Amino acid sequence: MGGKDVRLDALKAAVQARATDLGIDPSEIAYLDENTFSGTYDRKKPAFGIYFGNQNKTVPQPLSQLEQDSIIIAPVVTSKTMVASEIPSELQHINVVEVGMDGDNIPRLASLVFETFRLLRRERGIFISYRRKGSQPLANRLYEELDKRGFDVFIDVRSVPPSVDFQAELWHRMSDVDTILLIDTPGFREGRWTKAELAQANLLGIQTLHLLWPGQIEDRNFAFSRFVKLLETDFSGPSPGRGATIKATVIDSICDLAEELRAEAMAFRHAHLVDNFCDAAQDLALATTVQPQRWISVELKDGGSLAVVPAVGRPTSDRINTIFDAITNHTSAGTPIWAIYDSRGMHDNWIKHLKWLDGHLPIKTVPVGDLPSALKRLLA
């Protein structure tokens, strides 16, 4: 890390909280600076470089070593208009992360750390659930701000093409998001689509950032919700729903919370996949070990082994490639590799596509529901 300033303490706190949400011991994360780098840096361990832009534009000596090792470096600026003033020419070709001295956007920077370590997906899906009457302007504002922050935002009026089966597309897209942003306005809970969406979210264990409109109360039937109570003072202008506009600071706070909730959501769905696999393996008297890198090694009865990687969300060919590249560093040549996933809600044609890929790639995709039969076939 270079050019340390007050934002570093905020980043460390956010990284520690995110690690805890992911079930990782925060003490396993080391922070190196110019003074500790040479005696502590280990090229065999994952690393991520952060340069806090400053008016002096000093270049710490470790930067060249990180670049030589192809380590990702994130230049941080107080404003994107300050790149030339705060970032040395050696780093100006890299896209910057904008983080003000008040710590805004620190959650995004913390997520970037874990995405680089492959502990969070780089795909950042979020699903906005709302009732068009009364909350369409807020839904649009959130869409625009989340999109600007790099989220892949699903919102019905913009995300479903014409002539597509709406409900099938809804479930398919929902199966791949990290979180749901729910705008709970009066009458929202009585809607037909609302009940179906929330039932599906609970079924998949997707975490929900549940925005309670002024006057709305928490409902514990929404099992995986983190509730946020909106106040009338969060809006400017007339009463909420009658032309009032939500304040920019509140929008920023909601987007930061959505970023923070990703780790908790990913950890829960990852644990669901791990638990299902270990239960299926235990029924067949197979010994399993969850490795520090969060994949599962299995000792087979013939003396061989199996590597199993939980894949949260919808497997794609590029995600499968990433899994393969990551896991082959930890397994012996010829070790079979499985990517396990939850197929509930996915289009049938997508599952057929995955089965087709299984015949062409050195890694197999196995839905959770097929684990017992797949393990039996492997042992036969």
CSV table of C-alpha atoms in Angstrom, one decimal:
chain,number,residue,atom,x,y,z
A,1,MET,CA,0.0,0.0,0.0
A,2,GLY,CA,1.3,3.4,-0.8
A,3,GLY,CA,0.4,7.0,0.3
A,4,LYS,CA,-1.3,6.0,3.5
A,5,ASP,CA,-3.9,8.4,4.9
A,6,VAL,CA,-7.0,8.4,7.1
A,7,ARG,CA,-8.9,6.2,4.7
A,8,LEU,CA,-6.6,3.2,5.5
A,9,ASP,CA,-8.2,2.7,8.9
A,10,ALA,CA,-11.7,2.8,7.4
A,11,LEU,CA,-10.6,0.2,4.8
A,12,LYS,CA,-9.1,-2.1,7.4
A,13,ALA,CA,-12.3,-2.0,9.4
A,14,ALA,CA,-14.4,-2.8,6.3
A,15,VAL,CA,-12.0,-5.6,5.3
A,16,GLN,CA,-12.2,-7.1,8.8
A,17,ALA,CA,-16.0,-7.0,8.7
A,18,ARG,CA,-16.2,-8.5,5.2
A,19,ALA,CA,-13.8,-11.3,6.2
A,20,THR,CA,-16.0,-12.1,9.2
A,21,ASP,CA,-19.1,-12.2,7.0
A,22,LEU,CA,-17.3,-14.7,4.7
A,23,GLY,CA,-16.2,-16.9,7.6
A,24,ILE,CA,-12.6,-16.0,7.3
A,25,ASP,CA,-10.3,-15.2,10.3
A,26,PRO,CA,-9.4,-11.5,9.9
A,27,SER,CA,-6.0,-12.2,11.5
A,28,GLU,CA,-5.0,-14.1,8.4
A,29,ILE,CA,-4.9,-10.9,6.4
A,30,ALA,CA,-1.7,-9.0,6.6
A,31,TYR,CA,-1.2,-5.2,5.8
A,32,LEU,CA,2.1,-4.3,4.4
A,33,ASP,CA,3.5,-0.8,3.7
A,34,GLU,CA,6.8,0.6,2.5
A,35,ASN,CA,8.5,-0.2,5.8
A,36,THR,CA,7.3,-3.8,6.3
A,37,PHE,CA,7.1,-4.9,2.7
A,38,SER,CA,10.6,-6.3,2.0
A,39,GLY,CA,10.7,-8.5,5.1
A,40,THR,CA,7.1,-9.8,4.9
A,41,TYR,CA,5.9,-10.0,1.3
A,42,ASP,CA,5.4,-13.6,0.2
A,43,ARG,CA,5.0,-14.1,-3.5
A,44,LYS,CA,3.3,-17.5,-2.9
A,45,LYS,CA,0.4,-15.8,-1.2
A,46,PRO,CA,-2.4,-13.8,-2.8
A,47,ALA,CA,-1.8,-10.0,-2.7
A,48,PHE,CA,-3.5,-6.8,-3.7
A,49,GLY,CA,-1.9,-3.4,-3.9
A,50,ILE,CA,-3.6,-0.1,-3.0
A,51,TYR,CA,-2.1,3.3,-3.7
A,52,PHE,CA,-3.8,6.2,-1.9
A,53,GLY,CA,-3.3,9.1,-4.1
A,54,ASN,CA,-1.6,12.2,-2.7
A,55,GLN,CA,-0.4,15.6,-3.8
A,56,ASN,CA,3.2,14.5,-3.6
A,57,LYS,CA,2.6,11.6,-5.9
A,58,THR,CA,5.4,9.6,-4.3
A,59,VAL,CA,6.0,6.2,-5.7
A,60,PRO,CA,6.8,3.5,-3.0
A,61,GLN,CA,9.6,1.1,-3.9
A,62,PRO,CA,7.3,-2.0,-3.5
A,63,LEU,CA,5.2,-0.9,-6.5
A,64,SER,CA,7.8,-2.2,-9.0
A,65,GLN,CA,7.9,-5.6,-7.3
A,66,LEU,CA,4.1,-5.8,-7.3
A,67,GLU,CA,3.9,-4.9,-11.0
A,68,GLN,CA,6.7,-7.5,-11.8
A,69,ASP,CA,4.6,-10.2,-10.0
A,70,SER,CA,1.5,-9.1,-12.0
A,71,ILE,CA,-0.3,-8.1,-8.8
A,72,ILE,CA,-3.4,-6.0,-9.2
A,73,ILE,CA,-2.9,-2.4,-8.0
A,74,ALA,CA,-5.9,-0.1,-7.3
A,75,PRO,CA,-5.1,3.6,-7.4
A,76,VAL,CA,-7.4,5.5,-5.0
A,77,VAL,CA,-8.3,9.2,-5.6
A,78,THR,CA,-10.5,11.6,-3.7
A,79,SER,CA,-12.2,12.6,-7.0
A,80,LYS,CA,-11.9,11.3,-10.5
A,81,THR,CA,-11.0,14.9,-11.5
A,82,MET,CA,-7.9,14.6,-9.3
A,83,VAL,CA,-6.1,11.8,-11.1
A,84,ALA,CA,-3.4,14.0,-12.6
A,85,SER,CA,-2.9,15.7,-9.3
A,86,GLU,CA,-2.8,12.6,-7.0
A,87,ILE,CA,-1.6,9.6,-9.1
A,88,PRO,CA,1.9,9.2,-10.4
A,89,SER,CA,2.3,8.8,-14.2
A,90,GLU,CA,3.3,5.1,-13.6
A,91,LEU,CA,-0.2,4.3,-12.4
A,92,GLN,CA,-2.4,6.6,-14.5
A,93,HIS,CA,-3.1,3.9,-17.0
A,94,ILE,CA,-5.1,2.0,-14.4
A,95,ASN,CA,-8.8,2.7,-13.7
A,96,VAL,CA,-9.0,4.5,-10.3
A,97,VAL,CA,-11.3,4.0,-7.4
A,98,GLU,CA,-12.9,7.2,-6.1
A,99,VAL,CA,-12.9,7.3,-2.2
A,100,GLY,CA,-13.3,10.7,-0.5
A,101,MET,CA,-11.6,11.6,2.8
A,102,ASP,CA,-15.0,11.0,4.5
A,103,GLY,CA,-14.7,7.3,3.5
A,104,ASP,CA,-17.4,7.1,1.0
A,105,ASN,CA,-17.1,4.1,-1.4
A,106,ILE,CA,-14.9,2.2,1.1
A,107,PRO,CA,-17.3,-0.8,0.9
A,108,ARG,CA,-16.6,-1.0,-2.8
A,109,LEU,CA,-12.9,-0.9,-2.3
A,110,ALA,CA,-13.1,-3.7,0.4
A,111,SER,CA,-15.2,-5.8,-2.0
A,112,LEU,CA,-12.5,-5.3,-4.7
A,113,VAL,CA,-10.0,-6.9,-2.3
A,114,PHE,CA,-12.0,-10.0,-1.9
A,115,GLU,CA,-12.9,-10.2,-5.5
A,116,THR,CA,-9.2,-10.2,-6.4
A,117,PHE,CA,-8.6,-13.0,-3.9
A,118,ARG,CA,-11.5,-14.9,-5.5
A,119,LEU,CA,-13.5,-15.0,-2.3
A,120,LEU,CA,-16.2,-12.8,-3.8
A,121,ARG,CA,-17.5,-13.1,-7.4
A,122,ARG,CA,-16.5,-10.3,-9.8
A,123,GLU,CA,-20.0,-10.4,-11.1
A,124,ARG,CA,-22.1,-8.2,-8.8
A,125,GLY,CA,-25.7,-9.0,-9.5
A,126,ILE,CA,-28.6,-7.2,-7.6
A,127,PHE,CA,-32.3,-7.6,-8.1
A,128,ILE,CA,-34.7,-4.6,-7.4
A,129,SER,CA,-38.1,-5.7,-6.3
A,130,TYR,CA,-40.7,-3.0,-6.0
A,131,ARG,CA,-44.3,-1.9,-6.7
A,132,ARG,CA,-44.5,0.5,-9.6
A,133,LYS,CA,-47.2,2.6,-8.1
A,134,GLY,CA,-45.4,5.0,-5.7
A,135,SER,CA,-41.9,3.7,-5.8
A,136,GLN,CA,-40.9,3.8,-9.5
A,137,PRO,CA,-38.9,7.0,-9.1
A,138,LEU,CA,-36.9,5.5,-6.2
A,139,ALA,CA,-36.4,2.3,-8.1
A,140,ASN,CA,-35.0,4.2,-11.1
A,141,ARG,CA,-32.7,6.3,-8.9
A,142,LEU,CA,-31.3,3.1,-7.3
A,143,TYR,CA,-30.9,1.4,-10.6
A,144,GLU,CA,-28.9,4.3,-12.0
A,145,GLU,CA,-26.6,4.6,-8.9
A,146,LEU,CA,-26.0,0.9,-8.6
A,147,ASP,CA,-25.3,0.6,-12.3
A,148,LYS,CA,-22.8,3.5,-11.9
A,149,ARG,CA,-21.1,1.6,-9.1
A,150,GLY,CA,-20.6,-1.5,-11.3
A,151,PHE,CA,-23.5,-3.6,-10.3
A,152,ASP,CA,-25.4,-5.8,-12.8
A,153,VAL,CA,-28.9,-4.5,-11.9
A,154,PHE,CA,-32.0,-6.5,-12.7
A,155,ILE,CA,-35.2,-4.4,-12.8
A,156,ASP,CA,-38.3,-5.6,-14.6
A,157,VAL,CA,-39.0,-2.7,-17.0
A,158,ARG,CA,-35.4,-2.4,-18.2
A,159,SER,CA,-34.1,-6.0,-17.9
A,160,VAL,CA,-36.8,-8.3,-19.5
A,161,PRO,CA,-36.9,-8.1,-23.3
A,162,PRO,CA,-40.3,-8.1,-25.2
A,163,SER,CA,-41.8,-11.5,-26.0
A,164,VAL,CA,-39.9,-13.3,-23.2
A,165,ASP,CA,-41.6,-15.5,-20.6
A,166,PHE,CA,-41.5,-13.0,-17.7
A,167,GLN,CA,-41.7,-15.3,-14.8
A,168,ALA,CA,-39.2,-17.8,-16.2
A,169,GLU,CA,-36.8,-14.9,-16.9
A,170,LEU,CA,-37.4,-13.5,-13.4
A,171,TRP,CA,-36.5,-16.8,-11.6
A,172,HIS,CA,-33.5,-17.4,-13.9
A,173,ARG,CA,-32.0,-13.9,-13.2
A,174,MET,CA,-32.8,-14.1,-9.5
A,175,SER,CA,-30.9,-17.4,-9.2
A,176,ASP,CA,-27.7,-15.5,-10.1
A,177,VAL,CA,-27.9,-12.4,-8.0
A,178,ASP,CA,-26.0,-11.7,-4.8
A,179,THR,CA,-28.8,-9.7,-3.1
A,180,ILE,CA,-32.3,-8.4,-3.6
A,181,LEU,CA,-33.1,-4.7,-2.9
A,182,LEU,CA,-36.7,-4.7,-1.9
A,183,ILE,CA,-38.7,-1.4,-1.7
A,184,ASP,CA,-41.5,-2.1,0.7
A,185,THR,CA,-44.2,0.6,0.1
A,186,PRO,CA,-47.9,0.4,1.2
A,187,GLY,CA,-49.6,-2.4,-0.7
A,188,PHE,CA,-46.3,-3.9,-1.8
A,189,ARG,CA,-46.7,-7.1,0.2
A,190,GLU,CA,-50.2,-7.9,-1.2
A,191,GLY,CA,-49.0,-8.0,-4.8
A,192,ARG,CA,-49.1,-11.4,-6.6
A,193,TRP,CA,-45.5,-11.0,-8.0
A,194,THR,CA,-44.2,-9.8,-4.6
A,195,LYS,CA,-45.3,-12.9,-2.8
A,196,ALA,CA,-43.8,-15.1,-5.5
A,197,GLU,CA,-40.5,-13.2,-5.6
A,198,LEU,CA,-40.1,-13.3,-1.8
A,199,ALA,CA,-40.9,-17.0,-1.6
A,200,GLN,CA,-38.3,-17.7,-4.3
A,201,ALA,CA,-35.7,-15.6,-2.5
A,202,ASN,CA,-36.3,-17.4,0.7
A,203,LEU,CA,-36.1,-20.7,-1.1
A,204,LEU,CA,-32.7,-19.9,-2.6
A,205,GLY,CA,-31.5,-18.3,0.7
A,206,ILE,CA,-30.8,-14.9,-1.1
A,207,GLN,CA,-30.2,-12.0,1.3
A,208,THR,CA,-32.6,-9.1,1.0
A,209,LEU,CA,-31.9,-5.4,1.8
A,210,HIS,CA,-35.4,-4.6,2.8
A,211,LEU,CA,-36.2,-0.8,2.6
A,212,LEU,CA,-39.2,0.0,4.8
A,213,TRP,CA,-41.2,3.0,3.5
A,214,PRO,CA,-42.1,5.5,6.2
A,215,GLY,CA,-44.9,3.8,8.2
A,216,GLN,CA,-44.2,0.2,7.1
A,217,ILE,CA,-43.1,-2.3,9.8
A,218,GLU,CA,-40.8,-5.3,9.8
A,219,ASP,CA,-42.3,-8.6,8.8
A,220,ARG,CA,-40.2,-11.6,10.0
A,221,ASN,CA,-41.8,-13.8,7.3
A,222,PHE,CA,-39.1,-12.3,5.1
A,223,ALA,CA,-36.5,-14.6,6.5
A,224,PHE,CA,-33.3,-13.4,5.0
A,225,SER,CA,-33.9,-9.7,5.3
A,226,ARG,CA,-31.8,-6.8,6.7
A,227,PHE,CA,-34.4,-4.1,7.4
A,228,VAL,CA,-33.7,-0.4,6.7
A,229,LYS,CA,-36.3,2.0,8.0
A,230,LEU,CA,-36.7,5.0,5.7
A,231,LEU,CA,-37.9,8.2,7.5
A,232,GLU,CA,-39.8,11.1,6.1
A,233,THR,CA,-36.7,13.2,6.8
A,234,ASP,CA,-34.9,11.0,4.2
A,235,PHE,CA,-36.9,12.7,1.5
A,236,SER,CA,-37.0,16.3,0.3
A,237,GLY,CA,-40.1,18.0,-1.0
A,238,PRO,CA,-43.7,16.8,-0.5
A,239,SER,CA,-44.6,13.6,1.4
A,240,PRO,CA,-43.0,10.4,0.2
A,241,GLY,CA,-44.9,9.0,-2.7
A,242,ARG,CA,-46.3,12.4,-3.7
A,243,GLY,CA,-43.5,13.9,-5.6
A,244,ALA,CA,-40.8,13.7,-2.8
A,245,THR,CA,-37.3,13.0,-3.8
A,246,ILE,CA,-35.0,10.8,-1.7
A,247,LYS,CA,-31.8,12.5,-0.6
A,248,ALA,CA,-28.5,11.7,-2.3
A,249,THR,CA,-26.9,10.8,1.0
A,250,VAL,CA,-29.6,8.2,1.7
A,251,ILE,CA,-29.1,6.7,-1.8
A,252,ASP,CA,-25.3,6.5,-1.1
A,253,SER,CA,-26.0,4.8,2.2
A,254,ILE,CA,-28.3,2.2,0.6
A,255,CYS,CA,-25.8,1.4,-2.1
A,256,ASP,CA,-23.0,1.0,0.6
A,257,LEU,CA,-25.3,-1.4,2.5
A,258,ALA,CA,-26.0,-3.4,-0.6
A,259,GLU,CA,-22.2,-3.7,-1.2
A,260,GLU,CA,-21.7,-4.9,2.4
A,261,LEU,CA,-24.5,-7.4,2.3
A,262,ARG,CA,-22.9,-9.2,-0.7
A,263,ALA,CA,-20.3,-11.0,1.5
A,264,GLU,CA,-22.9,-12.2,4.0
A,265,ALA,CA,-25.1,-13.4,1.1
A,266,MET,CA,-22.3,-15.2,-0.7
A,267,ALA,CA,-21.2,-16.9,2.6
A,268,PHE,CA,-24.7,-18.2,3.3
A,269,ARG,CA,-25.2,-19.7,-0.2
A,270,HIS,CA,-21.6,-21.1,-0.2
A,271,ALA,CA,-22.3,-22.8,3.1
A,272,HIS,CA,-25.5,-24.3,1.7
A,273,LEU,CA,-23.6,-25.9,-1.2
A,274,VAL,CA,-20.8,-27.2,1.1
A,275,ASP,CA,-23.3,-28.7,3.6
A,276,ASN,CA,-25.3,-30.4,0.9
A,277,PHE,CA,-22.2,-32.0,-0.6
A,278,CYS,CA,-20.7,-33.1,2.7
A,279,ASP,CA,-24.0,-34.7,3.8
A,280,ALA,CA,-24.2,-36.6,0.5
A,281,ALA,CA,-20.5,-37.7,0.8
A,282,GLN,CA,-21.0,-38.7,4.4
A,283,ASP,CA,-24.0,-41.0,3.4
A,284,LEU,CA,-21.5,-42.9,1.2
A,285,ALA,CA,-18.8,-43.0,4.0
A,286,LEU,CA,-16.5,-40.6,2.1
A,287,ALA,CA,-14.0,-38.4,4.0
A,288,THR,CA,-14.3,-34.7,3.1
A,289,THR,CA,-12.1,-31.8,4.1
A,290,VAL,CA,-13.0,-28.1,3.5
A,291,GLN,CA,-9.8,-26.5,2.4
A,292,PRO,CA,-8.7,-22.9,3.5
A,293,GLN,CA,-9.4,-21.8,-0.1
A,294,ARG,CA,-13.0,-22.9,0.5
A,295,TRP,CA,-13.1,-25.9,-1.9
A,296,ILE,CA,-13.7,-29.5,-0.7
A,297,SER,CA,-11.2,-32.4,-1.1
A,298,VAL,CA,-12.7,-35.9,-1.0
A,299,GLU,CA,-10.8,-39.1,-0.4
A,300,LEU,CA,-12.1,-41.8,-2.7
A,301,LYS,CA,-12.2,-45.5,-1.7
A,302,ASP,CA,-9.8,-46.5,-4.5
A,303,GLY,CA,-7.1,-44.2,-3.1
A,304,GLY,CA,-7.8,-41.4,-5.5
A,305,SER,CA,-9.3,-38.0,-4.8
A,306,LEU,CA,-12.0,-35.6,-6.0
A,307,ALA,CA,-11.9,-31.7,-5.9
A,308,VAL,CA,-15.3,-30.0,-5.4
A,309,VAL,CA,-15.7,-26.3,-5.8
A,310,PRO,CA,-19.0,-24.7,-4.7
A,311,ALA,CA,-20.2,-22.3,-7.5
A,312,VAL,CA,-22.6,-19.7,-6.1
A,313,GLY,CA,-25.1,-18.6,-8.7
A,314,ARG,CA,-25.3,-19.6,-12.4
A,315,PRO,CA,-22.2,-21.4,-13.8
A,316,THR,CA,-20.9,-19.9,-17.0
A,317,SER,CA,-18.0,-21.1,-19.2
A,318,ASP,CA,-15.8,-18.2,-18.0
A,319,ARG,CA,-16.6,-18.9,-14.4
A,320,ILE,CA,-15.8,-22.6,-14.9
A,321,ASN,CA,-12.5,-21.6,-16.5
A,322,THR,CA,-11.7,-19.5,-13.5
A,323,ILE,CA,-12.5,-22.3,-11.1
A,324,PHE,CA,-10.4,-24.7,-13.1
A,325,ASP,CA,-7.4,-22.4,-13.2
A,326,ALA,CA,-7.6,-21.7,-9.4
A,327,ILE,CA,-8.1,-25.4,-8.3
A,328,THR,CA,-5.4,-27.0,-10.5
A,329,ASN,CA,-2.8,-25.2,-8.4
A,330,HIS,CA,-3.9,-27.2,-5.4
A,331,THR,CA,-4.6,-30.7,-6.9
A,332,SER,CA,-2.6,-33.5,-8.5
A,333,ALA,CA,-2.7,-34.0,-12.3
A,334,GLY,CA,-5.7,-36.1,-13.3
A,335,THR,CA,-7.8,-35.3,-10.2
A,336,PRO,CA,-11.4,-35.0,-11.3
A,337,ILE,CA,-12.9,-31.6,-10.5
A,338,TRP,CA,-16.6,-30.8,-9.9
A,339,ALA,CA,-18.3,-27.4,-9.8
A,340,ILE,CA,-21.5,-27.8,-7.7
A,341,TYR,CA,-24.3,-25.4,-8.0
A,342,ASP,CA,-28.0,-24.8,-7.1
A,343,SER,CA,-30.1,-25.2,-10.2
A,344,ARG,CA,-33.4,-24.1,-8.7
A,345,GLY,CA,-34.9,-21.3,-10.8
A,346,MET,CA,-32.6,-21.7,-13.8
A,347,HIS,CA,-33.9,-22.1,-17.3
A,348,ASP,CA,-34.0,-25.7,-18.5
A,349,ASN,CA,-32.0,-24.7,-21.6
A,350,TRP,CA,-29.2,-23.3,-19.4
A,351,ILE,CA,-29.0,-26.6,-17.6
A,352,LYS,CA,-28.9,-28.4,-20.9
A,353,HIS,CA,-26.1,-26.1,-22.0
A,354,LEU,CA,-24.1,-27.0,-18.8
A,355,LYS,CA,-24.5,-30.7,-19.5
A,356,TRP,CA,-23.2,-30.1,-23.1
A,357,LEU,CA,-20.2,-28.3,-21.6
A,358,ASP,CA,-19.5,-31.3,-19.3
A,359,GLY,CA,-18.7,-33.3,-22.4
A,360,HIS,CA,-16.1,-30.8,-23.6
A,361,LEU,CA,-14.4,-29.4,-20.5
A,362,PRO,CA,-12.0,-31.0,-18.0
A,363,ILE,CA,-14.4,-30.0,-15.2
A,364,LYS,CA,-17.9,-31.2,-14.5
A,365,THR,CA,-20.9,-29.2,-13.3
A,366,VAL,CA,-23.2,-31.0,-10.8
A,367,PRO,CA,-26.5,-29.6,-9.5
A,368,VAL,CA,-27.0,-30.0,-5.8
A,369,GLY,CA,-30.1,-32.2,-6.4
A,370,ASP,CA,-28.0,-34.7,-8.4
A,371,LEU,CA,-25.1,-35.1,-5.9
A,372,PRO,CA,-26.1,-38.5,-4.4
A,373,SER,CA,-26.5,-40.1,-7.8
A,374,ALA,CA,-23.4,-38.4,-9.2
A,375,LEU,CA,-21.3,-39.7,-6.3
A,376,LYS,CA,-22.6,-43.2,-6.7
A,377,ARG,CA,-21.7,-43.1,-10.4
A,378,LEU,CA,-18.2,-41.9,-9.6
A,379,LEU,CA,-17.7,-44.7,-7.1
A,380,ALA,CA,-19.2,-47.5,-9.4
